[in-house]
């Protein structure tokens, strides 16, 4: 299965994001309110980076509370590592593992059409394995 199948039915307008000029304080508020771990950061409609819990923690440890008044664009992880709709789920999982990241923007024609987490991929993979196991049980039972 590929990423396109995974995000099918999700509206890109439902993606929660921030702009590079917003403050870290604003982005932290969104993370807390929505109970999410990361946000894509946009600049003129394109993905400029990712802002995550890790970014906040590193900056707080280095600079203290003053980092909360900085622009997200100065704190985010950039450039963002992205995938396309055609990317296989196993390839995306391998990329996340190799790069030690937990979120990926999905890009189509230079625009973000989805935002996935490692949890989305693990759940998809788990469902696939469960389906295969059930098919094997049915085959053995009815053979």
Short mmCIF file of C-alpha atoms in Angstrom, two decimals, residues 5-130:
data_model
loop_
_atom_site.label_atom_id
_atom_site.label_comp_id
_atom_site.label_asym_id
_atom_site.label_seq_id
_atom_site.Cartn_x
_atom_site.Cartn_y
_atom_site.Cartn_z
CA UNK A 5 -4.20 5.17 -0.15
CA UNK A 6 -3.55 6.04 3.49
CA UNK A 7 -4.54 9.71 3.14
CA UNK A 8 -7.45 9.03 0.80
CA UNK A 9 -10.55 10.72 2.17
CA UNK A 10 -8.59 13.21 4.25
CA UNK A 11 -9.05 16.82 3.17
CA UNK A 12 -5.84 18.82 2.87
CA UNK A 13 -7.80 21.75 4.30
CA UNK A 14 -8.04 19.80 7.58
CA UNK A 15 -4.26 19.87 8.08
CA UNK A 16 -3.32 21.96 11.08
CA UNK A 17 -0.27 24.09 10.28
CA UNK A 18 1.52 27.31 11.23
CA UNK A 19 3.19 30.05 9.25
CA UNK A 20 6.91 30.84 9.57
CA UNK A 21 6.14 34.22 11.13
CA UNK A 22 4.00 32.96 13.99
CA UNK A 23 5.54 32.81 17.44
CA UNK A 24 6.73 29.66 19.12
CA UNK A 25 4.24 30.46 21.89
CA UNK A 26 1.37 30.33 19.34
CA UNK A 27 2.63 27.04 17.91
CA UNK A 28 3.00 25.49 21.37
CA UNK A 29 -0.57 26.53 22.17
CA UNK A 30 -1.80 24.77 19.01
CA UNK A 31 0.16 21.62 19.83
CA UNK A 32 -1.35 21.55 23.31
CA UNK A 33 -4.92 22.37 22.26
CA UNK A 34 -4.95 19.80 19.47
CA UNK A 35 -2.92 17.23 21.45
CA UNK A 36 -0.52 16.69 18.56
CA UNK A 37 3.26 16.41 18.39
CA UNK A 38 4.18 18.42 15.32
CA UNK A 39 3.00 20.99 12.80
CA UNK A 40 4.03 21.60 9.22
CA UNK A 41 5.38 25.15 8.86
CA UNK A 42 4.27 26.98 5.73
CA UNK A 43 5.74 29.90 3.87
CA UNK A 44 3.73 31.26 0.97
CA UNK A 45 1.72 28.05 0.86
CA UNK A 46 4.71 25.72 0.69
CA UNK A 47 6.23 23.53 3.38
CA UNK A 48 9.25 25.34 4.84
CA UNK A 49 9.86 22.99 7.77
CA UNK A 50 8.40 21.06 10.67
CA UNK A 51 7.85 22.40 14.17
CA UNK A 52 7.74 19.67 16.81
CA UNK A 53 7.80 19.09 20.54
CA UNK A 54 11.49 18.30 20.17
CA UNK A 55 12.19 21.74 18.72
CA UNK A 56 10.54 23.38 21.73
CA UNK A 57 12.38 21.23 24.26
CA UNK A 58 15.80 21.86 22.69
CA UNK A 59 15.21 25.61 22.57
CA UNK A 60 13.85 25.78 26.10
CA UNK A 61 16.90 23.90 27.36
CA UNK A 62 19.28 26.21 25.49
CA UNK A 63 17.55 29.59 25.82
CA UNK A 64 14.83 29.36 28.42
CA UNK A 65 11.43 31.03 28.09
CA UNK A 66 12.69 33.72 25.75
CA UNK A 67 12.46 31.21 22.89
CA UNK A 68 8.65 31.38 23.15
CA UNK A 69 8.69 34.85 21.59
CA UNK A 70 10.80 33.80 18.60
CA UNK A 71 9.37 33.12 15.17
CA UNK A 72 8.56 29.50 14.37
CA UNK A 73 10.67 29.90 11.23
CA UNK A 74 13.74 30.47 13.41
CA UNK A 75 13.15 27.38 15.53
CA UNK A 76 11.69 24.77 13.16
CA UNK A 77 13.51 21.82 11.68
CA UNK A 78 14.28 22.65 8.08
CA UNK A 79 14.25 21.58 5.34
CA UNK A 80 11.31 19.25 5.90
CA UNK A 81 11.73 15.67 4.84
CA UNK A 82 8.72 14.86 2.67
CA UNK A 83 7.11 11.98 0.79
CA UNK A 84 4.79 11.74 -2.19
CA UNK A 85 1.49 9.93 -2.57
CA UNK A 86 3.21 7.11 -4.47
CA UNK A 87 5.67 6.40 -1.64
CA UNK A 88 5.15 2.93 -0.21
CA UNK A 89 4.25 2.76 3.47
CA UNK A 90 7.22 0.49 4.21
CA UNK A 91 9.54 2.99 2.50
CA UNK A 92 8.08 5.84 4.56
CA UNK A 93 8.54 3.81 7.75
CA UNK A 94 12.14 3.09 6.81
CA UNK A 95 12.75 6.78 6.10
CA UNK A 96 11.29 7.79 9.46
CA UNK A 97 13.40 5.21 11.27
CA UNK A 98 16.58 6.16 9.44
CA UNK A 99 16.10 9.91 9.93
CA UNK A 100 14.65 9.56 13.47
CA UNK A 101 11.53 11.57 12.69
CA UNK A 102 7.86 11.00 13.49
CA UNK A 103 6.00 13.18 10.96
CA UNK A 104 6.08 13.62 7.19
CA UNK A 105 4.34 16.11 4.94
CA UNK A 106 2.92 14.51 1.81
CA UNK A 107 3.69 16.64 -1.24
CA UNK A 108 2.00 16.68 -4.63
CA UNK A 109 3.00 19.22 -7.29
CA UNK A 110 4.97 21.22 -4.68
CA UNK A 111 1.86 21.60 -2.47
CA UNK A 112 1.15 19.74 0.76
CA UNK A 113 -1.76 17.33 0.36
CA UNK A 114 -1.32 15.39 3.60
CA UNK A 115 0.56 15.14 6.88
CA UNK A 116 1.21 11.71 8.37
CA UNK A 117 2.66 10.44 11.60
CA UNK A 118 4.54 7.28 12.38
CA UNK A 119 1.41 6.19 14.26
CA UNK A 120 -0.60 6.41 11.02
CA UNK A 121 1.93 4.19 9.27
CA UNK A 122 2.23 1.64 12.08
CA UNK A 123 -1.57 1.35 12.32
CA UNK A 124 -1.83 0.87 8.56
CA UNK A 125 0.88 -1.79 8.58
CA UNK A 126 -0.70 -3.53 11.58
CA UNK A 127 -4.11 -3.60 9.86
CA UNK A 128 -2.48 -5.09 6.76
CA UNK A 129 -0.76 -7.84 8.78
CA UNK A 130 -4.03 -8.58 10.61
#
